[in-house]
Every structure is written in C-alpha cells, then in structure tokens.
Tab-separated table of C-alpha atoms and ligand atoms in Angstrom:
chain	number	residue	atom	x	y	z
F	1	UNK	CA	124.601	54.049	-67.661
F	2	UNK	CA	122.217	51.893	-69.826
F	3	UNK	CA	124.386	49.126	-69.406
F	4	UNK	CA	124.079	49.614	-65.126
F	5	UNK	CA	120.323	49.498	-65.606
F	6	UNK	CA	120.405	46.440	-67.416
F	7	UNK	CA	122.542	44.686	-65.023
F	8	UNK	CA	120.570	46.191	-62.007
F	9	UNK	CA	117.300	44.898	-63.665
F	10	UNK	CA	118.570	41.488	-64.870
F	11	UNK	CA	119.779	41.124	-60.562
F	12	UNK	CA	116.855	42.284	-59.313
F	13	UNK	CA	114.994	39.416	-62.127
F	14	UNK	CA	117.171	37.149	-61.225
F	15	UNK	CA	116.147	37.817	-57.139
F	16	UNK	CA	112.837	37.534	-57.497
F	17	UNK	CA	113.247	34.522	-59.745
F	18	UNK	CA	114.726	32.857	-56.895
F	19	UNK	CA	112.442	34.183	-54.227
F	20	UNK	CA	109.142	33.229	-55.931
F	21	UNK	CA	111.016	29.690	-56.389
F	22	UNK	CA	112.017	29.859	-52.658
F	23	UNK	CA	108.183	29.980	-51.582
F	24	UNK	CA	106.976	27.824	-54.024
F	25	UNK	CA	109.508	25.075	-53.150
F	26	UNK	CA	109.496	26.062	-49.158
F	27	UNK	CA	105.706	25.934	-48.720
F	28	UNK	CA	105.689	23.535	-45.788
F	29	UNK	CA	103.019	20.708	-44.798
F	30	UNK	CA	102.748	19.693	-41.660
F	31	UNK	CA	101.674	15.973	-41.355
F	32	UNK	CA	100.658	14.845	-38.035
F	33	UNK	CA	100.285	11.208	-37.159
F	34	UNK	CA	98.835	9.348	-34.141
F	35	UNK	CA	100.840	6.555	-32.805
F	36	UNK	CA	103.658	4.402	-33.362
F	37	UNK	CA	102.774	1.824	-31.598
F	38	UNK	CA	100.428	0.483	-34.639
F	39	UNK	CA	103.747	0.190	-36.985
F	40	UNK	CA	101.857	1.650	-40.074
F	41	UNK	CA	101.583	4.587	-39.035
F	42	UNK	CA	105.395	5.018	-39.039
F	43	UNK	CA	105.393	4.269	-42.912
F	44	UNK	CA	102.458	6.685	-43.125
F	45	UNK	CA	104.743	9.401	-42.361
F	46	UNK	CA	107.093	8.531	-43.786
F	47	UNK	CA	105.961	8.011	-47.388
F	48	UNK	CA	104.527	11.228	-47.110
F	49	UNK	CA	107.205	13.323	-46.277
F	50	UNK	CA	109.215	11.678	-48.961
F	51	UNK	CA	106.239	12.602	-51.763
F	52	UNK	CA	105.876	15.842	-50.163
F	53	UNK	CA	109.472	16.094	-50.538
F	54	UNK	CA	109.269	14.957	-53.790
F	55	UNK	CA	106.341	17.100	-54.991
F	56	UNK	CA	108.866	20.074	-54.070
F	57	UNK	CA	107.443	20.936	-50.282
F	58	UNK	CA	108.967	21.108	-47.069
F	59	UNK	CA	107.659	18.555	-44.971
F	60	UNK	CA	107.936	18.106	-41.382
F	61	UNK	CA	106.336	14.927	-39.731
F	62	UNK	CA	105.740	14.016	-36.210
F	63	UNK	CA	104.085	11.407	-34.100
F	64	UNK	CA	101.870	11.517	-30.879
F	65	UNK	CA	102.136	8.859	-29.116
F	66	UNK	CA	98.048	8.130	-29.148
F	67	UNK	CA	97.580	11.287	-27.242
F	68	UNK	CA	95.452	13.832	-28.477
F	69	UNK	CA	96.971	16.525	-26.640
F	70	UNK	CA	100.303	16.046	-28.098
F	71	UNK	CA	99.260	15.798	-31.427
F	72	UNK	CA	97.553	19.370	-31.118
F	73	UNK	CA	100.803	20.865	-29.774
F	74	UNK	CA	102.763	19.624	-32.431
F	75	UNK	CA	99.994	20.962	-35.015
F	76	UNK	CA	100.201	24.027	-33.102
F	77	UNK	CA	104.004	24.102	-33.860
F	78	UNK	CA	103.609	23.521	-37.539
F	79	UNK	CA	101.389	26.612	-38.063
F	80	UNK	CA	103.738	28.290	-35.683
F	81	UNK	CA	106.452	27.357	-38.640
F	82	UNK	CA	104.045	28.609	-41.107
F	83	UNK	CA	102.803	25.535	-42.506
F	84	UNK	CA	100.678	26.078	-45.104
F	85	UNK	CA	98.577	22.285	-45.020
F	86	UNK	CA	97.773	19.905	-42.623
F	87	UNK	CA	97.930	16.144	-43.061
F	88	UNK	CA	95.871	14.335	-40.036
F	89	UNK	CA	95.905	11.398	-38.766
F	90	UNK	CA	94.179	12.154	-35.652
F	91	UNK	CA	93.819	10.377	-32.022
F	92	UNK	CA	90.045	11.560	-31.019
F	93	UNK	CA	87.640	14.614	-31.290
F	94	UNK	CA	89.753	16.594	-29.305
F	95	UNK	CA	91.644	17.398	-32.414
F	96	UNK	CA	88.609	19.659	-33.060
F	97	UNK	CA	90.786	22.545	-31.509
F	98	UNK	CA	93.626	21.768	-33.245
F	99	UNK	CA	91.496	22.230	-36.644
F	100	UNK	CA	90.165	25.693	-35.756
F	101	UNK	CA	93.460	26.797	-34.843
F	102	UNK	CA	94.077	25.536	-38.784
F	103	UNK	CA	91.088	27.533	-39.946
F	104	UNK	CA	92.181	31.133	-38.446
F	105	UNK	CA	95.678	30.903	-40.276
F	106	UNK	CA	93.991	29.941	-43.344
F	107	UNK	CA	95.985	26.497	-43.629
F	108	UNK	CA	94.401	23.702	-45.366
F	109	UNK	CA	93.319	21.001	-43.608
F	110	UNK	CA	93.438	17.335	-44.968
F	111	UNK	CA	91.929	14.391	-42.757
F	112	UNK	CA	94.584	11.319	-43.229
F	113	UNK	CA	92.758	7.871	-42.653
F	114	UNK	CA	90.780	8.535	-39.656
F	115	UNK	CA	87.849	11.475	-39.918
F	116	UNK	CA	87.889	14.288	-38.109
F	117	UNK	CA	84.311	14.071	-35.908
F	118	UNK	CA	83.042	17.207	-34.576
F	119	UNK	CA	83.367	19.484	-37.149
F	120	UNK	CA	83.467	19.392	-41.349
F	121	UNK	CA	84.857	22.639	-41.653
F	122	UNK	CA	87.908	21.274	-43.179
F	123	UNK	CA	88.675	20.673	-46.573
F	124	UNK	CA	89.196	16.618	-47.075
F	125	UNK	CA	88.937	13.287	-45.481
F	126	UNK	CA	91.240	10.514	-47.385
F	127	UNK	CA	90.905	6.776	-46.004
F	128	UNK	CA	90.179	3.355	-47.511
F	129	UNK	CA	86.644	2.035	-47.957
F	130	UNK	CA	86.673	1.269	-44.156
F	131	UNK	CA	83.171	-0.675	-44.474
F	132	UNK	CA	84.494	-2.977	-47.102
F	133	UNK	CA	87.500	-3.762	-44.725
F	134	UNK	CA	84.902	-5.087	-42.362
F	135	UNK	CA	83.510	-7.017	-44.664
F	136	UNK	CA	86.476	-8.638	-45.646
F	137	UNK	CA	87.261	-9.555	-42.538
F	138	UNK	CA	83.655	-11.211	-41.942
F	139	UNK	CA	84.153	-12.839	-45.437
F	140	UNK	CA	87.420	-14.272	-44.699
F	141	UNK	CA	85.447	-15.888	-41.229
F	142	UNK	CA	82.825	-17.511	-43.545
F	143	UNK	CA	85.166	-18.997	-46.179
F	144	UNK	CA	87.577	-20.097	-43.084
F	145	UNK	CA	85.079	-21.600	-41.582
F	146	UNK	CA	83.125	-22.649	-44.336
F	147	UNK	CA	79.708	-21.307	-42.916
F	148	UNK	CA	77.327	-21.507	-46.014
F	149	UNK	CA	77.690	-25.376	-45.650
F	150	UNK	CA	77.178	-25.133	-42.465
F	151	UNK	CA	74.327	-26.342	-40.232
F	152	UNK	CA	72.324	-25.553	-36.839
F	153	UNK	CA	72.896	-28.853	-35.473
F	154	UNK	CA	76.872	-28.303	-35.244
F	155	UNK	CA	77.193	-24.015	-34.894
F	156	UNK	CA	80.354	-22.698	-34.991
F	157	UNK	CA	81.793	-20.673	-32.108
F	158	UNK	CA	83.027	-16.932	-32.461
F	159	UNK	CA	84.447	-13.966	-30.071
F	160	UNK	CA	84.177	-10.637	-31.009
F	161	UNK	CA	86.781	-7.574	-30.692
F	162	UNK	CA	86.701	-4.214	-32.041
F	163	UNK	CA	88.723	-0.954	-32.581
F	164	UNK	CA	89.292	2.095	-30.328
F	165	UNK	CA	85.706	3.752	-29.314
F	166	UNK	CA	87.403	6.926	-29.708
F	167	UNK	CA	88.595	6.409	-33.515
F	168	UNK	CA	84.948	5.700	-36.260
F	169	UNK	CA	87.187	3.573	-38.351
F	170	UNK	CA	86.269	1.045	-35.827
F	171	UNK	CA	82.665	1.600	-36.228
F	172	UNK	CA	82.935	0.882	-39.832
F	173	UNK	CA	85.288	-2.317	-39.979
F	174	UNK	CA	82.506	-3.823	-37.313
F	175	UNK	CA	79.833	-2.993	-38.659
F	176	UNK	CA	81.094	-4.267	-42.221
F	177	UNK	CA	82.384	-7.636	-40.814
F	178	UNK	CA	78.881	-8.109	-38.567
F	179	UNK	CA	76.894	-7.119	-41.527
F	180	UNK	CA	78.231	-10.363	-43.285
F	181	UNK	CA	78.624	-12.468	-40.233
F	182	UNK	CA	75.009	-11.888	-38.733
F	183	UNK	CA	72.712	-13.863	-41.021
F	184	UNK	CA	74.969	-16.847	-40.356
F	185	UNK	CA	74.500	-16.152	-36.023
F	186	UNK	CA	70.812	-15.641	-37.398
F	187	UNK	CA	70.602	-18.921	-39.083
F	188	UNK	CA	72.029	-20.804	-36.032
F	189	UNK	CA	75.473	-21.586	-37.744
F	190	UNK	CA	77.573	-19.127	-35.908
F	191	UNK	CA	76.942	-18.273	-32.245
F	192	UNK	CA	78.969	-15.332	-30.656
F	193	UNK	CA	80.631	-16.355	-27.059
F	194	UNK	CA	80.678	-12.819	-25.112
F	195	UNK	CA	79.276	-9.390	-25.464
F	196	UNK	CA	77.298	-9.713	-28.932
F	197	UNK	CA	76.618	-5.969	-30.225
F	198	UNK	CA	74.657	-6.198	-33.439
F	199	UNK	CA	75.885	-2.496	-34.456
F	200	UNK	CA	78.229	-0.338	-33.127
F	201	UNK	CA	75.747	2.192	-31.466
F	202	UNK	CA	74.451	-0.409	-29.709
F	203	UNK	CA	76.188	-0.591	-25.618
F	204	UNK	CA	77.600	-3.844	-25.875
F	205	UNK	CA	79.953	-2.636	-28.517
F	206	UNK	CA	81.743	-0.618	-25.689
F	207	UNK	CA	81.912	-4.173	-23.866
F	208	UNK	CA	83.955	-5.318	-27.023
F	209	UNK	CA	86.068	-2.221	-28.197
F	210	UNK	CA	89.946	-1.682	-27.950
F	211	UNK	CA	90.781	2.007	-26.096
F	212	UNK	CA	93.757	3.432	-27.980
F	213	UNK	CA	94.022	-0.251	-29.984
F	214	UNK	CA	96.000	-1.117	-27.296
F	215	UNK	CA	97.223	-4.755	-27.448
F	216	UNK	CA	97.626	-5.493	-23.628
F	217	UNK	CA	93.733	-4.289	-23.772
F	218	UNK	CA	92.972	-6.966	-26.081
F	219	UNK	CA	95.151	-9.507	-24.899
F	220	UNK	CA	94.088	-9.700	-21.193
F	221	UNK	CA	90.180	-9.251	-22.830
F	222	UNK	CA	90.728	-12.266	-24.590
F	223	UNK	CA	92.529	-14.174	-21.192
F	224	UNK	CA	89.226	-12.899	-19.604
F	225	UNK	CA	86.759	-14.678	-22.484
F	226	UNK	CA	89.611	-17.821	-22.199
F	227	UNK	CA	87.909	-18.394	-18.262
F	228	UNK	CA	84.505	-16.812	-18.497
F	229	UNK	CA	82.261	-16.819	-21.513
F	230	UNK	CA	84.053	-18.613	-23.918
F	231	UNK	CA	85.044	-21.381	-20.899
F	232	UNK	CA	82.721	-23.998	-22.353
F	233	UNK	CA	83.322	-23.831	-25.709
F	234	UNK	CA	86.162	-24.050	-28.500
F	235	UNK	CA	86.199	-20.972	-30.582
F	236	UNK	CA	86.171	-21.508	-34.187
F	237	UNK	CA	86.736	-17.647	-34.937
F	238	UNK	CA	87.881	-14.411	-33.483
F	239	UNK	CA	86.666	-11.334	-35.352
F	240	UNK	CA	89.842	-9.053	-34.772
F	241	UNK	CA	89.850	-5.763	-35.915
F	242	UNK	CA	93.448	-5.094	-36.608
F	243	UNK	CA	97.242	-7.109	-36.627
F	244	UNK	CA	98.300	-5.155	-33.623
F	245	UNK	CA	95.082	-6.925	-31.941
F	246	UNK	CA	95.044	-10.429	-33.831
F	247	UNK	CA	98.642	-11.146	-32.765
F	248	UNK	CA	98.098	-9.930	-29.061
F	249	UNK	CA	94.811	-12.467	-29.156
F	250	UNK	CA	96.713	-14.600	-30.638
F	251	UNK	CA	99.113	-14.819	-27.894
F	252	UNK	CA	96.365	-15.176	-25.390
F	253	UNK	CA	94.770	-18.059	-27.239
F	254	UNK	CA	98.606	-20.281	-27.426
F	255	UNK	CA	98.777	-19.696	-23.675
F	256	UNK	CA	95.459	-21.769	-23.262
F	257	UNK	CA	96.041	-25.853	-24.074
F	258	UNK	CA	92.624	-25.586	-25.745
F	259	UNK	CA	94.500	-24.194	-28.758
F	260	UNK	CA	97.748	-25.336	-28.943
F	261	UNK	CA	97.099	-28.049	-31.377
F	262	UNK	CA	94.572	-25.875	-33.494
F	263	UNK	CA	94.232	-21.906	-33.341
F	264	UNK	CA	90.884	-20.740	-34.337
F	265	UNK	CA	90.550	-18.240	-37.065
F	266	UNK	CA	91.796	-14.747	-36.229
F	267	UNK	CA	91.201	-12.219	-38.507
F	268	UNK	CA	93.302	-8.697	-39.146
F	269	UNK	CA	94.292	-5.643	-40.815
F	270	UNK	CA	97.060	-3.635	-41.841
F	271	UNK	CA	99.697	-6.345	-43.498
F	272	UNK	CA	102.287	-5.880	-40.696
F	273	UNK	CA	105.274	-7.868	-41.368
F	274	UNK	CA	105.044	-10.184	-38.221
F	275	UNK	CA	101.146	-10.382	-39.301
F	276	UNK	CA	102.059	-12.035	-42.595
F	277	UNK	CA	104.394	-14.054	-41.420
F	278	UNK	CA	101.742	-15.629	-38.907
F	279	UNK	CA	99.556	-16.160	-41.881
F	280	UNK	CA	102.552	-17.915	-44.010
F	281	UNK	CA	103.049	-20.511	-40.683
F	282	UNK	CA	99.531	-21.437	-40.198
F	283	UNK	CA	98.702	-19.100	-37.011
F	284	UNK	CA	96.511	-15.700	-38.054
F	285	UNK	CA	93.956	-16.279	-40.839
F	286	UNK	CA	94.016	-13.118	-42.604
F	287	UNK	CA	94.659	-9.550	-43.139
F	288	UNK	CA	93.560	-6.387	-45.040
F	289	UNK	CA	96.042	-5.204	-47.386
F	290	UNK	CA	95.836	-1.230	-47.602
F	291	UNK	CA	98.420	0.302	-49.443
F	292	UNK	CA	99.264	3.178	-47.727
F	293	UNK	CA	102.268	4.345	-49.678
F	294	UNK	CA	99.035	5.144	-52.495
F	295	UNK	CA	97.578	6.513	-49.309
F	296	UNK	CA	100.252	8.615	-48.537
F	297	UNK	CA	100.519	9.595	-52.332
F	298	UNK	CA	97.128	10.254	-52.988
F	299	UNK	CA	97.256	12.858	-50.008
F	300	UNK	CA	100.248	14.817	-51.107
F	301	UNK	CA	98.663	15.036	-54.255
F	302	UNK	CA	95.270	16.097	-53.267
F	303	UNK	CA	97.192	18.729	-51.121
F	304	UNK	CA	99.014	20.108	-53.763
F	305	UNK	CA	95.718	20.432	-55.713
F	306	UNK	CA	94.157	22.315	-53.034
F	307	UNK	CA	97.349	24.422	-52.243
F	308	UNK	CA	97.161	25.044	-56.203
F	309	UNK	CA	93.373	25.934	-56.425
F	310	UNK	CA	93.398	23.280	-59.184
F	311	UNK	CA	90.619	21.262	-59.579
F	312	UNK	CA	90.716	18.087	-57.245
F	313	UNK	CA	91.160	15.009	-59.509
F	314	UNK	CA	93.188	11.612	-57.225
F	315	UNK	CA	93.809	8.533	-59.283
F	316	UNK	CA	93.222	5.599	-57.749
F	317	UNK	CA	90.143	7.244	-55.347
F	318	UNK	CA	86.716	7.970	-56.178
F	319	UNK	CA	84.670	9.908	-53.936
F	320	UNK	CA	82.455	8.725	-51.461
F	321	UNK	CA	78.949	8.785	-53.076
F	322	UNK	CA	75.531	7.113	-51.711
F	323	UNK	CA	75.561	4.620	-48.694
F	324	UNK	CA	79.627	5.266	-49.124
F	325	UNK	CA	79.084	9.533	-47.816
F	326	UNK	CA	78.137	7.914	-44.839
F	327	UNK	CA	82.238	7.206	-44.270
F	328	UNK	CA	82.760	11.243	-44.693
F	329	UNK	CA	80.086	11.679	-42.081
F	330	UNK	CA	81.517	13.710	-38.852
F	331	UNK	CA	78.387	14.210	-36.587
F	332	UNK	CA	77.857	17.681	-38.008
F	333	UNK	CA	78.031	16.858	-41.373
F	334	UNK	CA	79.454	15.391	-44.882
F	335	UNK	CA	83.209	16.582	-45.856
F	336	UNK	CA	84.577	15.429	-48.844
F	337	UNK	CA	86.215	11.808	-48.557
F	338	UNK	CA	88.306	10.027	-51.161
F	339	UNK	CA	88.445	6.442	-50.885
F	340	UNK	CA	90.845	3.597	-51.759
F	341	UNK	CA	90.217	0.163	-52.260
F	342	UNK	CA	91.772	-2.403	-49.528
F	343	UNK	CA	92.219	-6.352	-50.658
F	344	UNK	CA	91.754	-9.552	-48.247
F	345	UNK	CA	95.249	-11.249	-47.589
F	346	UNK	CA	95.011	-15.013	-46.739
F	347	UNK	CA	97.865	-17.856	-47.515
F	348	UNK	CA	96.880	-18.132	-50.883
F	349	UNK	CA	97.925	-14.130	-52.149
F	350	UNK	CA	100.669	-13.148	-49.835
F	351	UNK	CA	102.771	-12.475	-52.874
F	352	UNK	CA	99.948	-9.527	-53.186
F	353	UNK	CA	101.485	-6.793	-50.917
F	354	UNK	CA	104.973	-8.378	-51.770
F	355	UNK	CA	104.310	-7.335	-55.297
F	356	UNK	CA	103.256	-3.737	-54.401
F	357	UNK	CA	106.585	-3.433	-52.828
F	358	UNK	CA	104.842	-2.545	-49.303
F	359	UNK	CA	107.867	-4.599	-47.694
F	360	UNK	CA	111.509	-4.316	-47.315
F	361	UNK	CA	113.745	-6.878	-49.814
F	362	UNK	CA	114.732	-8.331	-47.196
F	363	UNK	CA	111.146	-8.742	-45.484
F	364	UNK	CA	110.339	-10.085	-48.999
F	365	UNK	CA	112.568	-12.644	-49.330
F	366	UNK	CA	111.381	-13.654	-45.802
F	367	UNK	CA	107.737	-13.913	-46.962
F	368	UNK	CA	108.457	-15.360	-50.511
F	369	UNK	CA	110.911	-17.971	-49.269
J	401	BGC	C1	93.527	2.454	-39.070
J	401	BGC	C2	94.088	1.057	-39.014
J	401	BGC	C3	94.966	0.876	-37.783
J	401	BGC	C4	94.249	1.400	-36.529
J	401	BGC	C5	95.165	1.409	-35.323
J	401	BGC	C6	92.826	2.779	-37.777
J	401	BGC	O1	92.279	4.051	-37.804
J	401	BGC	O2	92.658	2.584	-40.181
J	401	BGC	O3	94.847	0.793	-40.178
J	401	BGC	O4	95.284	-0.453	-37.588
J	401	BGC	O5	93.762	2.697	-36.738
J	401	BGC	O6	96.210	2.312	-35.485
C-alpha cells in the first residue's frame, strides 16, 4: 500500500512538473506588425518570434498590411488565443482600441518602434533615438554637400520629404534632420525648393509628408517638384525620410535628363538591401543603420522581464531621460521608452551593417564584392 502511495504521489509530481513547465514554456506573445511593404518590418517579426521562441514562448506573428483595422483584429485574435504580451508595431491611433482590449485581459502591452499616441496606459515603448536619425540624415546633407564651406553667393538647392502624418517617428526624423539643416537655409547656403515647414506642427509639413510611406506617394510628389517648384533649379539634396522613399525619389529624379549625369544627394533609412547597393554604385547618399535584430531582442527581453515581474534592466538601451522623454511622449502623457542607438551609413562604412550580420551571406558577398 505504501509503495501505491509513493508511486501515485511521484505521478501526480511528475504531472504537475510538466504542467507548470507547459505554461511556463506555452505563455504566448502576440507580436503585431504594420506593413510589409517597408521590408524591415518583415525581419522585425521575424527576429522576434525566433527570440521569443528562443526565450521559451510561443510566439505568433502577423502583419497588417498598413491598415489599422487589421492589425486590431489580429490583436484581437491573439488575446482570443490567450496571449499573455503584446509586441506593437502599430499603423495609427486607432490602435488605441486595440490596447484597451489588452488592458481588460490583463496582457502586457509593449510598443515596438512606433509609440502608441492616445493613451500611455501601457507598459513600454522600445524604438531607436528617432531624433538622432534625423539628424543624421541632415548631417549626412551637410558633409555631402559640404555646406560649412559654403557661401550665400552660390546656395545650394534642397527638396524636402517626410514620413507618414499618421506615424510620430516621422515627426522626429524631420525635425532632427531640419534642426541641423536650418541654420545653413538661415545663413543663405541652402535654400529649400517646395513646401518649407520649419517643424513638424507647422501646416506645410502636411504639404511634405508620405501617407502610409507609400512610395508611389513620394514618387509622383517628387515628378510634381521635377515641373513645378523645383523647375528652375538643380537640386543639390533631397531630405528623404526613409529607403522605401529615397529609392522611389530616386526613380523620379533618373526619369528627368536634369539628373542623369549627376543625382543629387538623397538621403535614407533603414539599410534595405537594394538601398545599400544604391549607395555602393554612386546613386543614394546614405542611410540609417538600425539594428533591429537588437531591436527585436531587446523587446523579447524586456517582455520577459515584465511577464517575470523582474526588474526591467535592457542592454544596449538606456531610457529616455530629459529632452529624450519627449520620444515616449503620446499626447496624454510619458510611458516608459527604451532607446537604441542608430549609425549613419555612407560609401565609406558599408562593411558596418555587413559586420552586424543584418544581411544574408549571400547579400554580403554582394555588398562586400
Ligand atoms: C520606422 C522606419 C520605417 C518606417 C516605414 C517607421 O516608423 O521607424 O524604420 O522605415 O516606419 O515603415
């Protein structure tokens, strides 16, 4: 009889061993991203399914197609499932209802790249230091052009584009890039052809945004500057916000015989693949390097602190302090934001995301070669 009870107890151990290890390894996160049309974003979700996976979670991922309506059904579907975190990338504020939905089945809510506006009643916003991609963008303009050498008498010609009005990133990235371009327009070196906002609150910046960062948005805007306010100039510079959008302007600009012998500098953002290779032949100037596989790392791991209740400690972020809050600012108030560093990519340091493995081998050898 003793003998029956130890069996029966070492079973019934041995089941609840497994169950607890059952949760603990089937706690599911739910990451939602926006679009694939802007190819990060697939990698986004990827990488973190595959550290979610890693970490010992379920993951499920999906992609909305830049509309903000799908992206709430398929959060919708993920609490449905019982997911206990959220990983956002969202499309606009609408995801506000999405969030509460969160809220009321206690599920943790993590804001992936782009805030969450409208509310702060979630628990983290993770994203690179979104000003300082700006201002490496505006930086890169001023060395490629050479603008602290440069004079009055001969000003240099730019056109300016920005992000989706729907997604703040974009505020940032202009304002950082126009906060280092504007004493040169001030000092007569650089003058803008176009709609000229000097901030992003200001209406003209409406005149010079990208809905949904769609490229045929950019590329006929830039056709349209091509015969109207950049008809009697050259332009020496187009501030563009991301790859997606320098490439599209970039096709624009070949079409016109005004730049077939000499493209002006285009800016950009994301190291796409097709992006670099532009920069390695001499078309796009730059890029901004964010490594979103530390992104996508950094979030899993901040999730897993939170779903932990362990103290919230990222390496490789620091929290947005000072002038920086202002990143984690929603229109109702601060959240929490972590922030990674991003790093200028011209000719000279394409071997820089190469290095960090962001590409495939084969992409590699293509860029290296
Ligand atoms: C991201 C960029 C991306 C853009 C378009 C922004 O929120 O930060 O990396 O290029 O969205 O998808």
């Amino acid at each position: 009889m003793r003998k029956i009870v130890a069996i029966l107890i070492v079973l019934l151990l041995a089941a609840s061993f497994f169950a607890g290890c059952k949760r603990d390894a089937g706690t599911l996160i739910g990451i939602a991203m926006p679009e694939t049309h802007v190819l990060r974003w697939v990698k986004d979700g990827n990488s973190l399914r595959d550290e979610a996976v890693t970490r010992g979670y379920r993951a499920e991922v999906q992609w909305a197609d830049a509309d903000q309506r799908i992206q709430n059904q398929q959060v919708s579907s993920f609490l449905t499932q019982g997911a206990k975190a959220l990983i956002i990338g969202n499309i606009n504020d609408g995801v506000g209802s999405a969030v509460a939905e969160a809220s009321r089945e206690g599920a943790i809510v993590i804001a992936y790249d782009r805030i969450i506006q409208g509310t702060h009643d979630y628990g983290y916003y993770i994203t690179f230091n979104n000003y300082k991609v700006g201002q490496l963008q505006g930086q890169s303009i001023v060395d490629g052009l050479n603008l602290d050498a440069g004079t009055a008498a001969s000003p240099r010609h730019i056109a300016l584009f920005a992000g989706s009005p729907t997604d703040a990133n974009a505020n940032f990235f202009f304002q950082g890039a126009m906060d280092v371009l504007l004493p040169h327009i001030e000092r007569g070196v650089l003058t803008v052809a176009g709609p000229f906002p000097r901030h992003y609150s200001e209406p003209a910046f409406q005149q010079i945004a990208t809905e949904g960062w769609r490229a045929d948005i950019a590329k006929a805007r830039m056709e349209g500057l091509l015969i109207g306010d950049a008809r009697a100039v050259v332009l020496d510079a187009v501030l563009a916000p991301n790859d997606t959008l320098g490439r599209a302007i970039i096709e624009a600009l070949r079409a016109d015989a005004r730049y077939h012998a000499r493209l002006p500098v285009v800016t950009g953002q994301d190291a796409e693949f097709d992006s670099i290779m532009s920069i390695k032949n001499g078309e796009q100037y730059s890029t901004v390097f964010k490594d979103t596989a530390l992104l996508a790392a950094a979030a899993i791991i901040l999730a897993d602190q939170l779903l932990s209740g362990t103290a919230v400690d990222v390496p490789g972020t620091i929290l947005a302090e000072g002038e920086l809050s202002e990143i984690g600012f929603t229109g109702t108030g601060y959240v929490n934001t972590l922030l990674l560093d991003p790093i200028l990519i011209t000719r000279d340091n394409l071997n820089v995301p190469v290095d960090a493995g962001f590409f495939s081998e084969d992409e590699a050898a293509q860029i290296m070669r």
